[in-house]
Structures are given as structure tokens and as C-alpha cells.
CSV table of C-alpha atoms in Angstrom, one decimal:
chain,number,residue,atom,x,y,z
C,27,MET,CA,-28.3,13.4,-110.6
C,28,ASN,CA,-28.6,13.8,-106.8
C,29,CYS,CA,-25.6,14.8,-104.6
C,30,ARG,CA,-25.3,11.3,-102.9
C,31,LEU,CA,-24.9,9.7,-106.3
C,32,VAL,CA,-22.3,12.2,-107.4
C,33,HIS,CA,-20.3,11.5,-104.2
C,34,TRP,CA,-20.6,7.8,-104.8
C,35,PHE,CA,-19.2,8.1,-108.3
C,36,ALA,CA,-16.4,10.3,-107.1
C,37,ARG,CA,-15.4,7.9,-104.4
C,38,ALA,CA,-15.5,5.0,-106.9
C,39,ALA,CA,-13.3,6.9,-109.3
C,40,LEU,CA,-10.8,7.6,-106.5
C,41,LEU,CA,-10.8,4.0,-105.4
C,42,TYR,CA,-10.3,2.7,-109.0
C,43,ALA,CA,-7.4,5.2,-109.5
C,44,PHE,CA,-5.8,4.1,-106.2
C,45,THR,CA,-6.1,0.4,-106.8
C,46,GLY,CA,-4.9,0.8,-110.4
C,47,PHE,CA,-1.9,2.6,-109.1
C,48,LEU,CA,-1.2,-0.2,-106.6
C,49,PHE,CA,-1.6,-2.8,-109.3
C,50,ASP,CA,0.8,-1.0,-111.7
C,51,ALA,CA,3.3,-0.6,-108.9
C,52,PHE,CA,3.0,-4.3,-108.0
C,53,ALA,CA,3.3,-5.3,-111.7
C,54,GLU,CA,6.4,-3.1,-112.1
C,55,ASP,CA,7.9,-4.6,-109.1
C,56,LEU,CA,7.5,-8.1,-110.7
C,57,VAL,CA,9.4,-7.0,-113.8
C,58,PRO,CA,12.9,-8.5,-113.8
C,59,SER,CA,15.4,-5.7,-113.6
C,60,ASN,CA,18.3,-5.3,-116.0
C,61,GLU,CA,20.6,-5.8,-113.1
C,62,ALA,CA,19.1,-9.1,-112.2
C,63,ILE,CA,19.2,-10.2,-115.9
C,64,LYS,CA,22.8,-9.1,-116.3
C,65,ALA,CA,23.8,-11.0,-113.1
C,66,ALA,CA,22.2,-14.2,-114.3
C,67,ILE,CA,23.9,-13.9,-117.7
C,68,ALA,CA,27.3,-13.2,-116.0
C,69,LYS,CA,26.9,-16.5,-114.0
C,70,SER,CA,25.9,-18.5,-117.0
C,71,LEU,CA,28.5,-17.4,-119.6
C,72,PRO,CA,31.6,-18.9,-117.9
C,73,LEU,CA,30.0,-22.3,-117.9
C,74,LEU,CA,28.9,-22.0,-121.5
C,75,GLU,CA,32.5,-21.0,-122.4
C,76,THR,CA,33.9,-23.9,-120.5
C,77,GLY,CA,31.5,-26.4,-122.0
C,78,ALA,CA,32.2,-25.2,-125.5
C,79,ARG,CA,36.0,-25.3,-125.0
C,80,GLY,CA,35.9,-28.7,-123.3
C,81,SER,CA,33.9,-30.3,-126.1
C,82,MET,CA,36.2,-28.9,-128.7
C,83,GLU,CA,39.2,-30.3,-126.9
C,84,LYS,CA,37.6,-33.7,-126.2
C,85,ARG,CA,35.9,-34.2,-129.6
C,86,LYS,CA,38.8,-32.8,-131.6
C,87,GLN,CA,37.3,-32.4,-135.1
C,88,CYS,CA,33.6,-32.9,-134.3
C,89,PHE,CA,31.2,-30.0,-134.1
C,90,THR,CA,28.2,-30.4,-131.8
C,91,CYS,CA,25.0,-28.4,-131.8
C,92,HIS,CA,24.8,-28.5,-128.0
C,93,ASN,CA,28.3,-27.5,-127.2
C,94,GLN,CA,29.2,-25.2,-130.1
C,95,ALA,CA,26.1,-23.8,-131.7
C,96,LEU,CA,24.1,-22.8,-128.7
C,97,PRO,CA,27.0,-21.4,-126.7
C,98,VAL,CA,28.0,-19.3,-129.8
C,99,ILE,CA,24.5,-18.1,-130.3
C,100,ALA,CA,24.3,-17.1,-126.6
C,101,LEU,CA,27.7,-15.5,-126.5
C,102,SER,CA,27.2,-13.5,-129.6
C,103,THR,CA,23.8,-12.3,-128.4
C,104,ALA,CA,25.3,-11.3,-125.0
C,105,ARG,CA,28.1,-9.4,-126.7
C,106,SER,CA,25.6,-7.5,-128.8
C,107,ARG,CA,24.1,-6.3,-125.5
C,108,GLY,CA,27.4,-4.9,-124.2
C,109,ILE,CA,28.3,-7.9,-122.0
C,110,THR,CA,31.9,-8.9,-121.9
C,111,ILE,CA,32.7,-12.4,-123.2
C,112,ASP,CA,35.8,-14.4,-123.9
C,113,ALA,CA,36.2,-13.1,-127.5
C,114,GLU,CA,39.2,-15.4,-128.2
C,115,ASN,CA,37.2,-18.5,-127.2
C,116,LEU,CA,34.3,-17.4,-129.4
C,117,ARG,CA,36.7,-16.9,-132.3
C,118,HIS,CA,38.1,-20.4,-131.7
C,119,GLN,CA,34.6,-21.9,-131.6
C,120,VAL,CA,33.7,-20.3,-134.9
C,121,GLN,CA,36.9,-21.4,-136.6
C,122,PHE,CA,36.5,-24.9,-135.2
C,123,THR,CA,33.0,-25.0,-136.8
C,124,ALA,CA,34.4,-23.7,-140.1
C,125,ASP,CA,37.2,-26.3,-140.1
C,126,PHE,CA,34.7,-29.1,-139.4
C,127,LEU,CA,32.6,-28.1,-142.4
C,128,ALA,CA,35.7,-27.6,-144.6
C,129,LYS,CA,37.0,-31.2,-144.1
C,130,ASN,CA,33.7,-32.4,-145.6
C,131,GLN,CA,33.6,-30.0,-148.6
C,132,THR,CA,34.0,-32.7,-151.3
C,133,ASN,CA,31.2,-34.7,-149.8
C,134,TYR,CA,28.9,-31.7,-149.7
C,135,LEU,CA,29.5,-30.9,-153.4
C,136,ALA,CA,28.5,-34.5,-154.1
C,137,GLY,CA,25.3,-34.1,-152.2
C,138,ASN,CA,26.5,-36.1,-149.2
C,139,GLY,CA,26.8,-34.8,-145.7
C,140,GLN,CA,28.3,-35.7,-142.4
C,141,GLY,CA,26.9,-37.3,-139.2
C,142,GLY,CA,23.7,-35.5,-138.2
C,143,GLN,CA,23.1,-34.6,-141.9
C,144,ALA,CA,21.0,-31.5,-142.6
C,145,LEU,CA,20.4,-30.7,-138.9
C,146,THR,CA,24.1,-30.6,-138.1
C,147,ALA,CA,25.0,-28.8,-141.3
C,148,GLY,CA,22.2,-26.2,-140.7
C,149,TYR,CA,23.2,-25.6,-137.1
C,150,ALA,CA,26.9,-25.3,-138.1
C,151,LEU,CA,25.9,-22.6,-140.7
C,152,TRP,CA,23.9,-20.8,-138.0
C,153,THR,CA,26.9,-20.9,-135.8
C,154,LEU,CA,29.1,-19.3,-138.5
C,155,GLU,CA,26.4,-16.7,-139.1
C,156,MET,CA,26.3,-15.7,-135.5
C,157,GLY,CA,30.1,-15.6,-135.4
C,158,GLY,CA,30.2,-13.1,-138.3
C,159,TRP,CA,31.7,-15.6,-140.8
C,160,LYS,CA,31.7,-14.6,-144.4
C,161,SER,CA,30.6,-16.8,-147.3
C,162,ASP,CA,33.4,-18.9,-148.8
C,163,GLY,CA,33.9,-22.1,-150.8
C,164,THR,CA,33.0,-24.2,-147.9
C,165,THR,CA,29.7,-22.5,-147.1
C,166,ASP,CA,28.9,-22.6,-150.9
C,167,ALA,CA,29.4,-26.4,-150.8
C,168,VAL,CA,27.2,-26.8,-147.7
C,169,ALA,CA,24.4,-24.8,-149.3
C,170,GLU,CA,24.7,-27.1,-152.4
C,171,TYR,CA,24.4,-30.1,-150.1
C,172,LEU,CA,21.3,-28.7,-148.4
C,173,LEU,CA,19.7,-28.1,-151.8
C,174,ARG,CA,20.4,-31.6,-153.0
C,175,PHE,CA,19.7,-33.5,-149.8
C,176,GLN,CA,16.2,-35.0,-149.6
C,177,ASN,CA,15.1,-32.8,-152.5
C,178,ASP,CA,12.4,-35.3,-153.3
C,179,LEU,CA,10.6,-34.1,-150.1
C,180,ASP,CA,8.9,-30.8,-149.4
C,181,HIS,CA,10.7,-30.5,-146.1
C,182,TRP,CA,13.9,-32.0,-144.4
C,183,LYS,CA,14.0,-34.9,-142.1
C,184,PRO,CA,16.5,-35.6,-139.2
C,185,GLN,CA,18.9,-38.5,-139.4
C,186,THR,CA,18.2,-39.7,-135.8
C,187,VAL,CA,15.7,-39.0,-133.1
C,188,ARG,CA,17.0,-37.6,-129.9
C,189,PRO,CA,14.3,-35.4,-128.4
C,190,PRO,CA,13.8,-32.6,-127.9
C,191,SER,CA,16.4,-30.9,-130.1
C,192,GLU,CA,16.9,-33.7,-132.7
C,193,GLY,CA,13.8,-35.3,-134.0
C,194,SER,CA,11.3,-32.6,-135.1
C,195,LEU,CA,10.8,-32.1,-138.8
C,196,PHE,CA,10.3,-28.4,-138.1
C,197,THR,CA,13.7,-28.0,-136.4
C,198,VAL,CA,15.7,-29.5,-139.2
C,199,SER,CA,13.7,-27.7,-141.8
C,200,TYR,CA,14.3,-24.4,-140.1
C,201,VAL,CA,18.0,-24.7,-139.7
C,202,ALA,CA,18.4,-26.0,-143.3
C,203,LEU,CA,16.4,-23.2,-144.8
C,204,ARG,CA,18.0,-20.5,-142.6
C,205,GLY,CA,21.5,-21.8,-143.8
C,206,LEU,CA,20.4,-21.5,-147.4
C,207,LYS,CA,19.0,-18.0,-146.9
C,208,MET,CA,22.1,-16.8,-145.2
C,209,PHE,CA,24.8,-18.6,-147.3
C,210,GLY,CA,23.2,-19.5,-150.6
C,211,THR,CA,25.2,-18.3,-153.7
C,212,THR,CA,23.8,-16.1,-156.4
C,213,GLY,CA,23.6,-19.1,-158.7
C,214,GLN,CA,21.6,-21.1,-156.2
C,215,GLN,CA,18.9,-18.4,-155.6
C,216,GLU,CA,16.3,-19.9,-158.0
C,217,ARG,CA,16.5,-23.3,-156.4
C,218,ILE,CA,16.4,-21.7,-152.9
C,219,ALA,CA,13.3,-19.9,-153.9
C,220,GLN,CA,11.7,-23.1,-155.1
C,221,ARG,CA,12.7,-24.9,-151.9
C,222,THR,CA,11.3,-22.1,-149.8
C,223,ALA,CA,8.0,-22.3,-151.6
C,224,GLN,CA,7.9,-26.1,-151.1
C,225,LEU,CA,8.6,-25.8,-147.4
C,226,ARG,CA,6.1,-22.9,-147.0
C,227,GLN,CA,3.3,-25.0,-148.4
C,228,TRP,CA,4.2,-27.9,-146.2
C,229,LEU,CA,4.3,-25.7,-143.1
C,230,LEU,CA,0.9,-24.2,-143.8
C,231,LYS,CA,-0.8,-27.7,-143.9
C,232,THR,CA,1.2,-29.4,-141.2
C,233,ALA,CA,0.3,-29.1,-137.5
C,234,ALA,CA,2.7,-28.9,-134.6
C,235,ARG,CA,2.3,-31.5,-131.8
C,236,GLU,CA,4.6,-30.4,-129.0
C,237,THR,CA,6.7,-27.4,-127.9
C,238,GLU,CA,9.7,-28.1,-130.1
C,239,ASP,CA,7.4,-28.3,-133.1
C,240,ARG,CA,5.6,-25.1,-132.2
C,241,VAL,CA,8.8,-23.2,-131.7
C,242,PHE,CA,10.4,-24.2,-135.0
C,243,ARG,CA,7.2,-24.2,-137.0
C,244,LEU,CA,6.9,-20.5,-136.0
C,245,ARG,CA,10.6,-19.9,-136.9
C,246,SER,CA,10.2,-21.8,-140.2
C,247,LEU,CA,7.0,-19.8,-141.2
C,248,HIS,CA,9.0,-16.6,-140.6
C,249,VAL,CA,12.1,-17.6,-142.6
C,250,ALA,CA,9.9,-19.1,-145.4
C,251,GLU,CA,8.1,-15.7,-145.6
C,252,ALA,CA,4.7,-17.1,-144.9
C,253,PRO,CA,1.7,-14.7,-144.7
C,254,THR,CA,1.7,-12.5,-141.6
C,255,ASP,CA,-1.5,-13.9,-140.2
C,256,GLU,CA,-0.1,-17.4,-140.4
C,257,ILE,CA,3.0,-16.3,-138.4
C,258,ARG,CA,0.8,-14.5,-135.9
C,259,GLY,CA,-1.4,-17.6,-135.5
C,260,ALA,CA,1.7,-19.8,-134.9
C,261,ALA,CA,2.9,-17.3,-132.2
C,262,GLN,CA,-0.5,-17.4,-130.5
C,263,GLU,CA,-0.5,-21.1,-130.6
C,264,LEU,CA,2.9,-21.1,-128.8
C,265,LEU,CA,1.8,-18.5,-126.3
C,266,LYS,CA,-1.3,-20.5,-125.3
C,267,THR,CA,0.9,-23.3,-123.9
C,268,GLN,CA,2.8,-21.0,-121.5
C,269,ARG,CA,2.3,-22.4,-118.0
C,270,ALA,CA,1.1,-20.5,-114.9
C,271,ASP,CA,4.7,-20.6,-113.6
C,272,GLY,CA,5.8,-18.5,-116.6
C,273,GLY,CA,7.6,-21.4,-118.3
C,274,TRP,CA,7.0,-23.9,-121.1
C,275,ALA,CA,7.3,-27.7,-121.0
C,276,GLN,CA,8.7,-29.9,-123.7
C,277,LEU,CA,5.6,-32.1,-123.4
C,278,ALA,CA,2.3,-31.6,-121.8
C,279,SER,CA,3.1,-34.5,-119.4
C,280,LEU,CA,6.4,-32.8,-118.2
C,281,ASP,CA,7.2,-29.9,-115.9
C,282,SER,CA,8.3,-26.5,-117.3
C,283,ASP,CA,12.0,-26.3,-118.0
C,284,ALA,CA,14.7,-23.9,-119.2
C,285,TYR,CA,15.1,-25.6,-122.6
C,286,ALA,CA,11.4,-25.3,-123.7
C,287,THR,CA,11.1,-21.9,-122.1
C,288,GLY,CA,14.3,-20.5,-123.6
C,289,THR,CA,13.4,-21.8,-127.1
C,290,ALA,CA,9.9,-20.4,-126.9
C,291,LEU,CA,10.9,-16.9,-125.7
C,292,VAL,CA,13.6,-16.5,-128.4
C,293,ALA,CA,11.3,-17.7,-131.1
C,294,LEU,CA,8.4,-15.5,-130.0
C,295,HIS,CA,10.6,-12.4,-130.0
C,296,GLN,CA,12.6,-13.1,-133.1
C,297,ALA,CA,10.0,-14.7,-135.3
C,298,GLY,CA,6.7,-13.9,-133.6
C,299,GLY,CA,7.2,-10.2,-133.0
C,300,VAL,CA,6.6,-10.4,-129.3
C,301,ALA,CA,8.3,-7.6,-127.5
C,302,THR,CA,10.6,-8.5,-124.6
C,303,ALA,CA,8.5,-6.0,-122.5
C,304,ASP,CA,5.4,-8.1,-123.2
C,305,PRO,CA,4.0,-9.7,-120.0
C,306,ALA,CA,4.3,-13.2,-121.4
C,307,TYR,CA,8.0,-12.6,-122.2
C,308,ARG,CA,8.6,-11.1,-118.7
C,309,ASN,CA,6.9,-14.0,-117.0
C,310,GLY,CA,9.2,-16.4,-119.0
C,311,LEU,CA,12.2,-14.4,-117.8
C,312,ARG,CA,11.1,-14.7,-114.2
C,313,PHE,CA,10.8,-18.5,-114.6
C,314,LEU,CA,14.4,-18.6,-116.0
C,315,LEU,CA,15.7,-16.5,-113.2
C,316,ALA,CA,13.9,-18.6,-110.6
C,317,THR,CA,15.2,-21.9,-112.0
C,318,GLN,CA,18.9,-20.9,-112.5
C,319,LEU,CA,21.0,-22.8,-110.0
C,320,ASP,CA,23.5,-21.2,-107.7
C,321,ASP,CA,26.4,-22.2,-109.9
C,322,GLY,CA,24.9,-20.4,-112.9
C,323,SER,CA,23.6,-23.5,-114.7
C,324,TRP,CA,20.2,-24.8,-115.5
C,325,HIS,CA,19.5,-28.6,-115.1
C,326,VAL,CA,17.2,-30.3,-117.6
C,327,PRO,CA,16.9,-34.1,-117.4
C,328,THR,CA,17.6,-35.9,-120.7
C,329,ARG,CA,14.9,-38.0,-122.4
C,330,SER,CA,16.9,-39.3,-125.4
C,331,THR,CA,18.8,-42.5,-125.8
C,332,PRO,CA,22.6,-41.8,-126.2
C,333,ILE,CA,24.1,-42.9,-129.5
C,334,GLN,CA,27.6,-41.5,-128.9
C,335,THR,CA,30.4,-42.3,-126.4
C,336,TYR,CA,29.8,-40.3,-123.3
C,337,TYR,CA,32.4,-37.6,-122.4
C,338,GLU,CA,32.7,-34.7,-119.9
C,339,SER,CA,32.7,-31.3,-121.5
C,340,GLY,CA,33.0,-29.3,-118.4
C,341,TYR,CA,29.4,-28.3,-118.2
C,342,PRO,CA,27.6,-29.6,-115.0
C,343,HIS,CA,25.0,-32.3,-114.6
C,344,GLY,CA,26.8,-35.4,-115.8
C,345,GLU,CA,24.7,-37.5,-118.3
C,346,ASP,CA,22.2,-34.6,-118.5
C,347,GLN,CA,24.9,-32.1,-119.5
C,348,PHE,CA,24.2,-31.9,-123.2
C,349,ILE,CA,20.5,-31.0,-122.9
C,350,SER,CA,21.4,-28.8,-120.0
C,351,ILE,CA,23.9,-26.8,-122.0
C,352,LEU,CA,21.4,-26.5,-124.8
C,353,ALA,CA,18.9,-25.2,-122.3
C,354,ALA,CA,21.5,-22.7,-120.9
C,355,GLY,CA,22.3,-21.4,-124.3
C,356,TRP,CA,18.7,-20.7,-125.1
C,357,ALA,CA,17.9,-19.3,-121.6
C,358,THR,CA,21.0,-17.0,-121.7
C,359,THR,CA,20.0,-15.8,-125.2
C,360,ALA,CA,16.4,-15.1,-124.0
C,361,LEU,CA,17.7,-13.1,-121.1
C,362,ALA,CA,20.2,-11.2,-123.2
C,363,LEU,CA,17.5,-10.2,-125.8
C,364,ALA,CA,15.7,-8.4,-123.0
C,365,LEU,CA,18.6,-5.9,-122.6
C,366,PRO,CA,19.1,-2.9,-124.9
C,367,ALA,CA,21.3,-3.6,-127.9
C,368,THR,CA,24.6,-1.8,-128.0
C,369,ARG,CA,25.9,-3.0,-131.5
């Protein structure tokens, strides 16, 4: 090799090393810092706590997935990352949820549920799980209800359709099976295993159509102990729909929003094995940080028809407050998962 060619290769190697260094430095600069993530969570938590408390006071004995379940999930996750929360409010939310289920205990044992049926019951058990609640007679009864309800089907179906969070077969099937796996009794294990196998087969042959489906199909495959390659495939399917802005949209015809993005990130990490340091996850975090409003909230327009009397819970955005607090719960959870665990 002649000298001029040697010099050319040497210069090329130096240029590659230098540009690679610049690219790495630029990419590192784009990674959301822990300080920025903590600041966003700190702005979000008081609104979640206010919305949860306000709904509890206004609805008296009525648990809601939007104002109890997601705030409790977000608050519990934030606390596990060393972030200070209103622990007394969290305790009240968990007790409120347990009391809501307890008043329906006789109905559950008879195979009958409450408003919202399996979706509400499943989300309520998830709320208790995140709040550290131990199994008792009430959770035993709810598990019995979930085993009996719609047991002629190989999945669960929602009672009403209020997209995005209430309407997907995958969502209600996930929360129902998760509740059974967490709170099922020793005597129920054989039937839970049969129900799990039924659902797993349904999941393997049923395609997702939109983001809510993709998110909860992935989660359901994970909780139903599907083959690893099926779970990996579902995660890749969800990853492929991430937008250039780093977010996800509820539907292909809509813009990216905090609800779809938060649900996608949490599912990818918890069920799909995607690390929070993964570029896709970091891009999602940047989207959430960029779309959080100055007051600490996220605004997501509703696209469901109301079936309940409107009330103000204390979370912003008026008639869009229920989907917005759901979005904030998922967004805050996704942000908190990116921080090191402390408990």
C-alpha cells in the first residue's frame, strides 16, 4: 500500500472517530436528565392527588378507573423511585377502593358484578395491588366473580364502549387476568390456569387494530405467559407505530398524545422488556416532557360519549378531564420508571 493511501485511511479514521464523538455527545445531550424527569413528576403529582381526592369526595362510594386507579399506579410508582407523595391520600384512595369492592361482595360471590363489570373490577384489584393491599374475603369474592363472569367466552368483554380506555377486548381481558393472578385463592388456581390457557390461545390468534389494543395485547400475552417470541413480536408491533415526534397516537388518524404514549411506554418496559435507556423509550419521554403544560397537566381531548353525570374532580380541562387524568397517570408512571428504584 502506498504512502498516500495510508494517509487517506488515517485521515478517514480520524474523521470517523471525531464525528462519532460528536454524534454520541449530541445524542447524550438529547437524553432527558433525571432532574428534568423529577421536575415533571413533581409538577404532575399534586394534580393527580387533587383529582383522586376530588373524585372520591364527589362520587362518595363510586370507584373510577380514571381518578383512582391511574393516580394510585402513578403515585405508587413515583414513591418506589424515592419521590415524596401524599402518603395519607394514597392510603385513603386504596381504602376507598377496598370499601367499594366490599359493598358488592355478595354480588361477586353470586357471579354478578358492579357497574363497569370486569373492567372496573380488574382495575380496582390492580389499584389494591399497587397500594400493597393483602388478599382478604373481598378480593377472594372478586376473583370468584371474574372466573364466573363471561366464562362461556375465551376472553372478557367490556360492558360499555368509551374509547380509548374502555372498549378494547384486550384491555378488559388483561385487567381481569391480572386480578386473578394477583388475588386468586389456592382453591381457584386450577380454574385460573384453565382461564389463562383459554385467553392465551385467543390472544395468539387475534390481531390488534389500534394502539390501545397493541398495548394491552402485549400486556396480556405477558401475563398469560405466552411464548417469548410472541411477546417480542407484540412489542415490535407496538414499537413500529411510534411517531417521528417520539409519541404514539390512539388512532392512525389522530395526533400523538400523552395517553397513547404513556400506555405504550409502560407496556413496552414492563411487558415487552424494553429498557428505559432504549432510544425509543427516551424519545417517548422527550415527547411527554415537551407536551406537559405549565400547570403540570397533560390535555387529551375526549372521543367518547359520556354516560355518567358530569362532575368536576379538580383535575384541569373540563369535559376532557377524565381522559386527561388517565393520560397524566400513565405519563407520570412512564417518567417515574425511568428513574432508579429505591424500594
